[in-house]
Short mmCIF file of N, CA and C in Angstrom, two decimals:
data_model
loop_
_atom_site.label_atom_id
_atom_site.label_comp_id
_atom_site.label_asym_id
_atom_site.label_seq_id
_atom_site.Cartn_x
_atom_site.Cartn_y
_atom_site.Cartn_z
N UNK A 1 -17.16 16.90 10.46
CA UNK A 1 -16.61 17.74 9.41
C UNK A 1 -15.55 18.66 10.03
N UNK A 2 -14.45 18.76 9.35
CA UNK A 2 -13.38 19.63 9.84
C UNK A 2 -13.73 21.07 9.50
N UNK A 3 -13.62 21.93 10.50
CA UNK A 3 -14.07 23.30 10.29
C UNK A 3 -12.94 24.31 10.23
N UNK A 4 -11.86 24.05 10.88
CA UNK A 4 -10.80 25.05 10.91
C UNK A 4 -9.57 24.55 10.16
N UNK A 5 -8.76 25.50 9.76
CA UNK A 5 -7.51 25.16 9.10
C UNK A 5 -6.62 24.36 10.05
N UNK A 6 -6.63 24.72 11.34
CA UNK A 6 -5.82 23.99 12.32
C UNK A 6 -6.26 22.52 12.40
N UNK A 7 -7.56 22.26 12.40
CA UNK A 7 -8.06 20.88 12.45
C UNK A 7 -7.64 20.12 11.20
N UNK A 8 -7.74 20.75 10.05
CA UNK A 8 -7.33 20.11 8.79
C UNK A 8 -5.84 19.80 8.80
N UNK A 9 -5.05 20.75 9.26
CA UNK A 9 -3.60 20.56 9.32
C UNK A 9 -3.24 19.44 10.29
N UNK A 10 -3.86 19.42 11.46
CA UNK A 10 -3.57 18.38 12.45
C UNK A 10 -3.97 17.00 11.92
N UNK A 11 -5.08 16.92 11.20
CA UNK A 11 -5.50 15.65 10.60
C UNK A 11 -4.48 15.18 9.57
N UNK A 12 -4.04 16.10 8.69
CA UNK A 12 -3.07 15.71 7.66
C UNK A 12 -1.77 15.24 8.29
N UNK A 13 -1.32 15.92 9.32
CA UNK A 13 -0.09 15.52 10.02
C UNK A 13 -0.26 14.13 10.63
N UNK A 14 -1.41 13.88 11.27
CA UNK A 14 -1.66 12.56 11.88
C UNK A 14 -1.71 11.47 10.82
N UNK A 15 -2.33 11.76 9.68
CA UNK A 15 -2.39 10.78 8.58
C UNK A 15 -1.00 10.52 8.03
N UNK A 16 -0.22 11.58 7.82
CA UNK A 16 1.15 11.41 7.32
C UNK A 16 1.97 10.59 8.30
N UNK A 17 1.85 10.86 9.59
CA UNK A 17 2.57 10.09 10.60
C UNK A 17 2.20 8.60 10.49
N UNK A 18 0.92 8.31 10.31
CA UNK A 18 0.49 6.92 10.14
C UNK A 18 1.14 6.30 8.91
N UNK A 19 1.08 7.00 7.77
CA UNK A 19 1.64 6.47 6.53
C UNK A 19 3.15 6.26 6.62
N UNK A 20 3.84 7.19 7.28
CA UNK A 20 5.30 7.06 7.42
C UNK A 20 5.65 5.88 8.34
N UNK A 21 4.90 5.72 9.43
CA UNK A 21 5.14 4.59 10.34
C UNK A 21 4.83 3.27 9.65
N UNK A 22 3.77 3.25 8.85
CA UNK A 22 3.42 2.06 8.08
C UNK A 22 4.55 1.70 7.12
N UNK A 23 5.07 2.69 6.41
CA UNK A 23 6.16 2.46 5.47
C UNK A 23 7.40 1.91 6.16
N UNK A 24 7.69 2.42 7.35
CA UNK A 24 8.86 1.92 8.10
C UNK A 24 8.69 0.45 8.45
N UNK A 25 7.48 0.04 8.82
CA UNK A 25 7.24 -1.38 9.11
C UNK A 25 7.47 -2.24 7.88
N UNK A 26 6.98 -1.77 6.73
CA UNK A 26 7.17 -2.52 5.49
C UNK A 26 8.64 -2.57 5.09
N UNK A 27 9.34 -1.44 5.20
CA UNK A 27 10.76 -1.40 4.86
C UNK A 27 11.58 -2.34 5.75
N UNK A 28 11.18 -2.45 7.01
CA UNK A 28 11.91 -3.28 7.97
C UNK A 28 11.47 -4.74 7.96
N UNK A 29 10.50 -5.08 7.11
CA UNK A 29 10.03 -6.46 7.04
C UNK A 29 9.23 -6.89 8.25
N UNK A 30 8.62 -5.95 8.94
CA UNK A 30 7.82 -6.24 10.14
C UNK A 30 6.35 -6.36 9.74
N UNK A 31 6.08 -7.41 8.96
CA UNK A 31 4.77 -7.56 8.31
C UNK A 31 3.66 -7.91 9.29
N UNK A 32 3.97 -8.68 10.30
CA UNK A 32 2.92 -9.01 11.28
C UNK A 32 2.48 -7.75 12.04
N UNK A 33 3.43 -6.88 12.34
CA UNK A 33 3.07 -5.60 12.98
C UNK A 33 2.28 -4.74 12.01
N UNK A 34 2.65 -4.78 10.73
CA UNK A 34 1.91 -4.02 9.72
C UNK A 34 0.46 -4.50 9.65
N UNK A 35 0.27 -5.83 9.74
CA UNK A 35 -1.08 -6.38 9.67
C UNK A 35 -1.96 -5.87 10.81
N UNK A 36 -1.35 -5.51 11.93
CA UNK A 36 -2.11 -4.93 13.05
C UNK A 36 -2.67 -3.56 12.70
N UNK A 37 -2.17 -2.94 11.64
CA UNK A 37 -2.63 -1.61 11.23
C UNK A 37 -3.79 -1.65 10.24
N UNK A 38 -4.25 -2.86 9.89
CA UNK A 38 -5.35 -2.95 8.93
C UNK A 38 -6.61 -3.44 9.64
N UNK A 39 -7.76 -3.11 9.06
CA UNK A 39 -9.03 -3.54 9.63
C UNK A 39 -9.34 -4.96 9.16
N UNK A 40 -10.22 -5.63 9.86
CA UNK A 40 -10.57 -6.99 9.47
C UNK A 40 -11.40 -7.03 8.20
N UNK A 41 -11.97 -5.89 7.80
CA UNK A 41 -12.74 -5.84 6.55
C UNK A 41 -11.95 -5.18 5.42
N UNK A 42 -10.61 -5.21 5.52
CA UNK A 42 -9.73 -4.60 4.53
C UNK A 42 -9.98 -5.16 3.14
N UNK A 43 -9.79 -4.31 2.16
CA UNK A 43 -9.74 -4.70 0.75
C UNK A 43 -8.49 -4.07 0.19
N UNK A 44 -7.57 -4.89 -0.36
CA UNK A 44 -6.28 -4.44 -0.85
C UNK A 44 -6.18 -4.88 -2.31
N UNK A 45 -6.16 -3.91 -3.22
CA UNK A 45 -6.23 -4.23 -4.64
C UNK A 45 -5.12 -3.49 -5.40
N UNK A 46 -4.47 -4.22 -6.30
CA UNK A 46 -3.54 -3.63 -7.27
C UNK A 46 -4.05 -4.03 -8.64
N UNK A 47 -4.87 -3.18 -9.27
CA UNK A 47 -5.42 -3.56 -10.58
C UNK A 47 -4.34 -3.55 -11.66
N UNK A 48 -4.54 -4.39 -12.66
CA UNK A 48 -3.66 -4.41 -13.82
C UNK A 48 -3.93 -3.15 -14.63
N UNK A 49 -2.87 -2.49 -15.04
CA UNK A 49 -3.00 -1.29 -15.86
C UNK A 49 -2.93 -1.68 -17.34
N UNK A 50 -3.65 -0.96 -18.16
CA UNK A 50 -3.64 -1.18 -19.60
C UNK A 50 -3.40 0.15 -20.30
N UNK A 51 -3.03 0.06 -21.55
CA UNK A 51 -2.86 1.27 -22.35
C UNK A 51 -4.12 1.46 -23.18
N UNK A 52 -4.74 2.61 -23.03
CA UNK A 52 -5.97 2.91 -23.76
C UNK A 52 -5.93 4.34 -24.27
N UNK A 53 -6.66 4.55 -25.34
CA UNK A 53 -6.85 5.92 -25.81
C UNK A 53 -7.78 6.64 -24.84
N UNK A 54 -7.63 7.92 -24.72
CA UNK A 54 -8.43 8.70 -23.76
C UNK A 54 -9.93 8.48 -23.93
N UNK A 55 -10.37 8.34 -25.17
CA UNK A 55 -11.81 8.19 -25.44
C UNK A 55 -12.39 6.93 -24.82
N UNK A 56 -11.52 5.97 -24.46
CA UNK A 56 -12.00 4.70 -23.92
C UNK A 56 -11.94 4.63 -22.40
N UNK A 57 -11.65 5.74 -21.75
CA UNK A 57 -11.73 5.81 -20.30
C UNK A 57 -10.46 5.38 -19.58
N UNK A 58 -10.63 5.00 -18.35
CA UNK A 58 -9.53 4.69 -17.43
C UNK A 58 -8.65 3.56 -17.95
N UNK A 59 -7.38 3.61 -17.55
CA UNK A 59 -6.43 2.58 -17.95
C UNK A 59 -6.40 1.42 -16.97
N UNK A 60 -7.10 1.52 -15.86
CA UNK A 60 -7.11 0.44 -14.88
C UNK A 60 -8.15 -0.61 -15.22
N UNK A 61 -7.79 -1.87 -15.06
CA UNK A 61 -8.71 -2.96 -15.34
C UNK A 61 -9.71 -3.10 -14.20
N UNK A 62 -10.92 -3.43 -14.55
CA UNK A 62 -11.93 -3.71 -13.52
C UNK A 62 -12.11 -5.21 -13.35
N UNK A 63 -11.42 -6.00 -14.17
CA UNK A 63 -11.60 -7.45 -14.09
C UNK A 63 -10.33 -8.20 -13.71
N UNK A 64 -9.16 -7.58 -13.85
CA UNK A 64 -7.91 -8.26 -13.55
C UNK A 64 -7.12 -7.46 -12.51
N UNK A 65 -6.43 -8.19 -11.65
CA UNK A 65 -5.64 -7.51 -10.63
C UNK A 65 -4.39 -8.34 -10.34
N UNK A 66 -3.31 -7.63 -10.03
CA UNK A 66 -2.11 -8.30 -9.55
C UNK A 66 -2.38 -8.84 -8.14
N UNK A 67 -3.07 -8.04 -7.34
CA UNK A 67 -3.50 -8.43 -6.00
C UNK A 67 -4.96 -8.05 -5.86
N UNK A 68 -5.71 -8.89 -5.19
CA UNK A 68 -7.09 -8.59 -4.82
C UNK A 68 -7.35 -9.37 -3.54
N UNK A 69 -6.94 -8.79 -2.42
CA UNK A 69 -6.92 -9.51 -1.15
C UNK A 69 -7.83 -8.88 -0.11
N UNK A 70 -8.29 -9.75 0.79
CA UNK A 70 -8.96 -9.32 2.00
C UNK A 70 -8.00 -9.61 3.16
N UNK A 71 -8.50 -9.50 4.38
CA UNK A 71 -7.62 -9.71 5.54
C UNK A 71 -6.97 -11.09 5.51
N UNK A 72 -7.77 -12.11 5.23
CA UNK A 72 -7.24 -13.48 5.22
C UNK A 72 -6.15 -13.63 4.15
N UNK A 73 -6.36 -13.05 2.98
CA UNK A 73 -5.36 -13.13 1.92
C UNK A 73 -4.06 -12.45 2.32
N UNK A 74 -4.16 -11.28 2.93
CA UNK A 74 -2.95 -10.58 3.39
C UNK A 74 -2.24 -11.38 4.48
N UNK A 75 -3.03 -11.93 5.39
CA UNK A 75 -2.45 -12.74 6.46
C UNK A 75 -1.73 -13.96 5.89
N UNK A 76 -2.31 -14.60 4.90
CA UNK A 76 -1.68 -15.78 4.28
C UNK A 76 -0.38 -15.39 3.58
N UNK A 77 -0.35 -14.23 2.91
CA UNK A 77 0.89 -13.76 2.28
C UNK A 77 2.00 -13.59 3.34
N UNK A 78 1.62 -13.00 4.46
CA UNK A 78 2.59 -12.74 5.53
C UNK A 78 3.06 -14.04 6.17
N UNK A 79 2.14 -14.95 6.44
CA UNK A 79 2.52 -16.24 7.03
C UNK A 79 3.44 -17.02 6.09
N UNK A 80 3.19 -16.94 4.81
CA UNK A 80 4.01 -17.65 3.81
C UNK A 80 5.45 -17.13 3.80
N UNK A 81 5.61 -15.83 4.06
CA UNK A 81 6.96 -15.25 4.07
C UNK A 81 7.84 -15.89 5.14
N UNK A 82 7.23 -16.47 6.17
CA UNK A 82 7.99 -17.11 7.24
C UNK A 82 8.27 -18.59 6.97
N UNK A 83 7.94 -19.07 5.76
CA UNK A 83 8.16 -20.47 5.44
C UNK A 83 9.32 -20.61 4.46
N UNK A 84 9.72 -21.82 4.21
CA UNK A 84 10.77 -22.09 3.23
C UNK A 84 10.25 -22.04 1.80
N UNK A 85 8.97 -21.75 1.63
CA UNK A 85 8.36 -21.74 0.30
C UNK A 85 8.17 -20.34 -0.26
N UNK A 86 8.71 -19.35 0.39
CA UNK A 86 8.60 -17.96 -0.09
C UNK A 86 9.79 -17.65 -0.99
N UNK A 87 9.93 -18.42 -2.08
CA UNK A 87 11.11 -18.31 -2.93
C UNK A 87 11.28 -16.93 -3.53
N UNK A 88 10.20 -16.25 -3.83
CA UNK A 88 10.30 -14.92 -4.44
C UNK A 88 10.92 -13.90 -3.49
N UNK A 89 10.89 -14.20 -2.20
CA UNK A 89 11.43 -13.27 -1.20
C UNK A 89 12.44 -13.93 -0.28
N UNK A 90 13.21 -14.88 -0.82
CA UNK A 90 14.26 -15.52 -0.04
C UNK A 90 15.54 -15.55 -0.87
N UNK A 91 16.52 -14.72 -0.58
CA UNK A 91 16.56 -13.78 0.54
C UNK A 91 15.59 -12.62 0.32
N UNK A 92 15.21 -11.97 1.41
CA UNK A 92 14.24 -10.88 1.31
C UNK A 92 14.77 -9.71 0.48
N UNK A 93 13.85 -9.06 -0.23
CA UNK A 93 14.19 -7.84 -0.95
C UNK A 93 14.54 -6.75 0.05
N UNK A 94 15.36 -5.83 -0.41
CA UNK A 94 15.61 -4.61 0.35
C UNK A 94 14.68 -3.55 -0.23
N UNK A 95 13.78 -3.06 0.60
CA UNK A 95 12.75 -2.14 0.14
C UNK A 95 12.90 -0.78 0.80
N UNK A 96 12.47 0.23 0.09
CA UNK A 96 12.37 1.57 0.65
C UNK A 96 11.13 2.21 0.04
N UNK A 97 10.20 2.61 0.89
CA UNK A 97 8.97 3.28 0.46
C UNK A 97 9.13 4.79 0.65
N UNK A 98 8.82 5.53 -0.39
CA UNK A 98 8.83 6.99 -0.34
C UNK A 98 7.39 7.46 -0.56
N UNK A 99 6.82 8.10 0.44
CA UNK A 99 5.43 8.53 0.39
C UNK A 99 5.40 10.05 0.31
N UNK A 100 4.61 10.59 -0.62
CA UNK A 100 4.53 12.04 -0.77
C UNK A 100 3.14 12.44 -1.26
N UNK A 101 2.95 13.74 -1.38
CA UNK A 101 1.72 14.32 -1.93
C UNK A 101 0.47 13.76 -1.26
N UNK A 102 0.45 13.75 0.05
CA UNK A 102 -0.66 13.20 0.81
C UNK A 102 -1.82 14.19 0.78
N UNK A 103 -2.99 13.69 0.36
CA UNK A 103 -4.22 14.48 0.33
C UNK A 103 -5.28 13.76 1.14
N UNK A 104 -5.97 14.48 2.01
CA UNK A 104 -6.94 13.88 2.92
C UNK A 104 -8.29 14.57 2.74
N UNK A 105 -9.33 13.74 2.64
CA UNK A 105 -10.71 14.24 2.57
C UNK A 105 -11.58 13.40 3.50
N UNK A 106 -12.67 13.96 3.98
CA UNK A 106 -13.60 13.14 4.76
C UNK A 106 -14.10 11.98 3.91
N UNK A 107 -14.27 10.82 4.52
CA UNK A 107 -14.74 9.64 3.81
C UNK A 107 -16.25 9.50 3.89
N UNK A 108 -16.75 8.40 3.38
CA UNK A 108 -18.19 8.18 3.34
C UNK A 108 -18.73 7.67 4.67
N UNK A 109 -17.88 7.03 5.47
CA UNK A 109 -18.32 6.52 6.76
C UNK A 109 -17.88 7.42 7.90
N UNK A 110 -18.50 7.21 9.04
CA UNK A 110 -18.11 7.96 10.23
C UNK A 110 -16.69 7.58 10.60
N UNK A 111 -15.89 8.57 10.93
CA UNK A 111 -14.49 8.35 11.32
C UNK A 111 -13.65 7.71 10.21
N UNK A 112 -14.05 7.92 8.94
CA UNK A 112 -13.27 7.43 7.81
C UNK A 112 -12.77 8.62 6.98
N UNK A 113 -11.59 8.42 6.41
CA UNK A 113 -10.98 9.46 5.59
C UNK A 113 -10.46 8.84 4.30
N UNK A 114 -10.70 9.53 3.20
CA UNK A 114 -10.14 9.13 1.92
C UNK A 114 -8.78 9.80 1.81
N UNK A 115 -7.76 8.98 1.60
CA UNK A 115 -6.39 9.48 1.56
C UNK A 115 -5.76 9.04 0.25
N UNK A 116 -5.26 10.00 -0.47
CA UNK A 116 -4.50 9.70 -1.68
C UNK A 116 -3.06 10.13 -1.43
N UNK A 117 -2.16 9.29 -1.89
CA UNK A 117 -0.74 9.63 -1.75
C UNK A 117 0.00 9.03 -2.93
N UNK A 118 1.14 9.62 -3.22
CA UNK A 118 2.03 9.06 -4.23
C UNK A 118 3.07 8.24 -3.50
N UNK A 119 3.46 7.14 -4.11
CA UNK A 119 4.45 6.27 -3.49
C UNK A 119 5.44 5.82 -4.56
N UNK A 120 6.70 5.79 -4.15
CA UNK A 120 7.74 5.19 -4.97
C UNK A 120 8.39 4.12 -4.10
N UNK A 121 8.51 2.93 -4.66
CA UNK A 121 9.13 1.83 -3.95
C UNK A 121 10.42 1.47 -4.67
N UNK A 122 11.51 1.52 -3.93
CA UNK A 122 12.82 1.10 -4.43
C UNK A 122 13.05 -0.31 -3.90
N UNK A 123 13.42 -1.21 -4.81
CA UNK A 123 13.60 -2.61 -4.43
C UNK A 123 14.90 -3.15 -5.02
N UNK A 124 15.72 -3.73 -4.17
CA UNK A 124 16.91 -4.42 -4.67
C UNK A 124 16.86 -5.86 -4.16
N UNK A 125 17.41 -6.75 -4.97
CA UNK A 125 17.34 -8.18 -4.65
C UNK A 125 18.74 -8.77 -4.64
N UNK A 126 19.04 -9.50 -3.61
CA UNK A 126 20.30 -10.22 -3.54
C UNK A 126 21.50 -9.33 -3.78
N UNK A 127 22.40 -9.81 -4.62
CA UNK A 127 23.61 -9.06 -4.93
C UNK A 127 23.50 -8.32 -6.26
N UNK A 128 22.31 -8.18 -6.77
CA UNK A 128 22.11 -7.52 -8.05
C UNK A 128 22.53 -6.06 -7.98
N UNK A 129 23.11 -5.59 -9.08
CA UNK A 129 23.51 -4.18 -9.16
C UNK A 129 22.36 -3.28 -9.58
N UNK A 130 21.27 -3.87 -9.97
CA UNK A 130 20.13 -3.08 -10.43
C UNK A 130 19.13 -2.89 -9.29
N UNK A 131 18.41 -1.81 -9.39
CA UNK A 131 17.34 -1.50 -8.44
C UNK A 131 16.06 -1.27 -9.22
N UNK A 132 14.99 -1.89 -8.77
CA UNK A 132 13.68 -1.66 -9.37
C UNK A 132 13.05 -0.44 -8.72
N UNK A 133 12.48 0.43 -9.51
CA UNK A 133 11.72 1.57 -9.01
C UNK A 133 10.30 1.46 -9.55
N UNK A 134 9.35 1.41 -8.65
CA UNK A 134 7.95 1.38 -9.05
C UNK A 134 7.26 2.58 -8.43
N UNK A 135 6.42 3.23 -9.21
CA UNK A 135 5.67 4.38 -8.71
C UNK A 135 4.19 4.13 -8.87
N UNK A 136 3.42 4.75 -8.00
CA UNK A 136 1.98 4.54 -8.01
C UNK A 136 1.29 5.63 -7.21
N UNK A 137 -0.02 5.67 -7.39
CA UNK A 137 -0.86 6.44 -6.48
C UNK A 137 -1.58 5.44 -5.60
N UNK A 138 -1.56 5.68 -4.30
CA UNK A 138 -2.32 4.85 -3.38
C UNK A 138 -3.61 5.60 -3.05
N UNK A 139 -4.71 4.89 -3.17
CA UNK A 139 -6.02 5.42 -2.82
C UNK A 139 -6.50 4.61 -1.62
N UNK A 140 -6.39 5.23 -0.44
CA UNK A 140 -6.66 4.54 0.81
C UNK A 140 -7.93 5.06 1.46
N UNK A 141 -8.50 4.21 2.28
CA UNK A 141 -9.51 4.63 3.25
C UNK A 141 -8.93 4.30 4.61
N UNK A 142 -8.74 5.34 5.42
CA UNK A 142 -8.28 5.15 6.80
C UNK A 142 -9.47 5.33 7.72
N UNK A 143 -9.53 4.48 8.72
CA UNK A 143 -10.60 4.54 9.71
C UNK A 143 -9.98 4.85 11.07
N UNK A 144 -10.52 5.86 11.74
CA UNK A 144 -10.04 6.19 13.08
C UNK A 144 -10.71 5.25 14.08
N UNK A 145 -9.89 4.59 14.90
CA UNK A 145 -10.38 3.66 15.91
C UNK A 145 -9.82 4.09 17.27
N UNK A 146 -10.19 3.35 18.30
CA UNK A 146 -9.64 3.62 19.63
C UNK A 146 -8.13 3.40 19.67
N UNK A 147 -7.61 2.57 18.76
CA UNK A 147 -6.17 2.28 18.70
C UNK A 147 -5.45 3.21 17.72
N UNK A 148 -6.14 4.17 17.14
CA UNK A 148 -5.55 5.05 16.15
C UNK A 148 -6.08 4.73 14.77
N UNK A 149 -5.43 5.23 13.74
CA UNK A 149 -5.86 4.96 12.37
C UNK A 149 -5.62 3.51 12.02
N UNK A 150 -6.53 2.97 11.19
CA UNK A 150 -6.37 1.63 10.63
C UNK A 150 -6.71 1.72 9.14
N UNK A 151 -5.98 0.94 8.34
CA UNK A 151 -6.18 0.91 6.90
C UNK A 151 -7.36 0.00 6.59
N UNK A 152 -8.42 0.58 5.99
CA UNK A 152 -9.63 -0.18 5.67
C UNK A 152 -9.71 -0.54 4.20
N UNK A 153 -9.02 0.21 3.36
CA UNK A 153 -9.01 -0.08 1.93
C UNK A 153 -7.77 0.54 1.31
N UNK A 154 -7.17 -0.21 0.38
CA UNK A 154 -6.04 0.34 -0.38
C UNK A 154 -6.17 -0.14 -1.82
N UNK A 155 -6.17 0.82 -2.72
CA UNK A 155 -6.06 0.53 -4.15
C UNK A 155 -4.77 1.18 -4.62
N UNK A 156 -3.90 0.38 -5.20
CA UNK A 156 -2.60 0.85 -5.69
C UNK A 156 -2.71 0.97 -7.20
N UNK A 157 -2.69 2.19 -7.69
CA UNK A 157 -2.79 2.44 -9.13
C UNK A 157 -1.37 2.64 -9.65
N UNK A 158 -0.82 1.58 -10.21
CA UNK A 158 0.55 1.63 -10.71
C UNK A 158 0.65 2.58 -11.89
N UNK A 159 1.80 3.21 -12.03
CA UNK A 159 2.08 4.05 -13.18
C UNK A 159 2.62 3.21 -14.34
N UNK A 160 2.74 1.92 -14.13
CA UNK A 160 3.36 1.03 -15.10
C UNK A 160 2.33 0.09 -15.72
N UNK A 161 2.41 -0.06 -17.02
CA UNK A 161 1.63 -1.09 -17.70
C UNK A 161 2.46 -2.36 -17.76
N UNK A 162 3.72 -2.21 -18.10
CA UNK A 162 4.66 -3.32 -18.10
C UNK A 162 5.52 -3.18 -16.85
N UNK A 163 5.52 -4.21 -16.03
CA UNK A 163 6.26 -4.17 -14.77
C UNK A 163 7.58 -4.89 -14.98
N UNK A 164 8.68 -4.18 -14.80
CA UNK A 164 10.00 -4.73 -15.07
C UNK A 164 10.53 -5.60 -13.93
N UNK A 165 9.99 -5.47 -12.74
CA UNK A 165 10.45 -6.28 -11.63
C UNK A 165 10.01 -7.73 -11.82
N UNK A 166 10.75 -8.67 -11.23
CA UNK A 166 10.47 -10.09 -11.45
C UNK A 166 9.14 -10.53 -10.85
N UNK A 167 8.69 -9.87 -9.79
CA UNK A 167 7.43 -10.24 -9.17
C UNK A 167 6.93 -9.08 -8.31
N UNK A 168 5.69 -9.19 -7.90
CA UNK A 168 5.11 -8.21 -6.98
C UNK A 168 4.83 -8.91 -5.65
N UNK A 169 5.88 -9.44 -5.06
CA UNK A 169 5.74 -10.17 -3.80
C UNK A 169 6.01 -9.27 -2.60
N UNK A 170 5.74 -7.99 -2.74
CA UNK A 170 5.96 -7.05 -1.64
C UNK A 170 4.77 -6.11 -1.56
N UNK A 171 4.63 -5.50 -0.40
CA UNK A 171 3.50 -4.62 -0.13
C UNK A 171 3.82 -3.19 -0.55
N UNK A 172 2.83 -2.52 -1.10
CA UNK A 172 2.95 -1.11 -1.42
C UNK A 172 2.47 -0.30 -0.24
#
């Protein structure tokens, strides 16, 4: 348990540094290096959002997801990007991840932290004059290891019910 303000501040700075370095890898298309930052028991989910009245609870689906991957699924996505069959990302999108509003709390496991952050992803494709902007809250579990922080869980709660981009073939 973190006891001092200095310890809390140092933890938040270390978590932000991890998130910013992770975003740089994704922006640069260095997906294999990014995969080194996740745990082998990772769960990566982007649930489908729905429109509901407040009385009916959360707008996130518990049965449908744009992505629902484990380590093997993420690895297969990355390996596919290096083939001639990655049509959705050939030529590759130009991405920029903006991460803000980072909040850190102790997690349920030893050396785990619950991290919430807001993210905006700017995406341009080919020679198009338009840019897609997607915003979301990321709900992560980071695990401290001997190699530093590793991403053990990510749930991306999109702010969008209708997604205007042609596909979600990129990482949040």
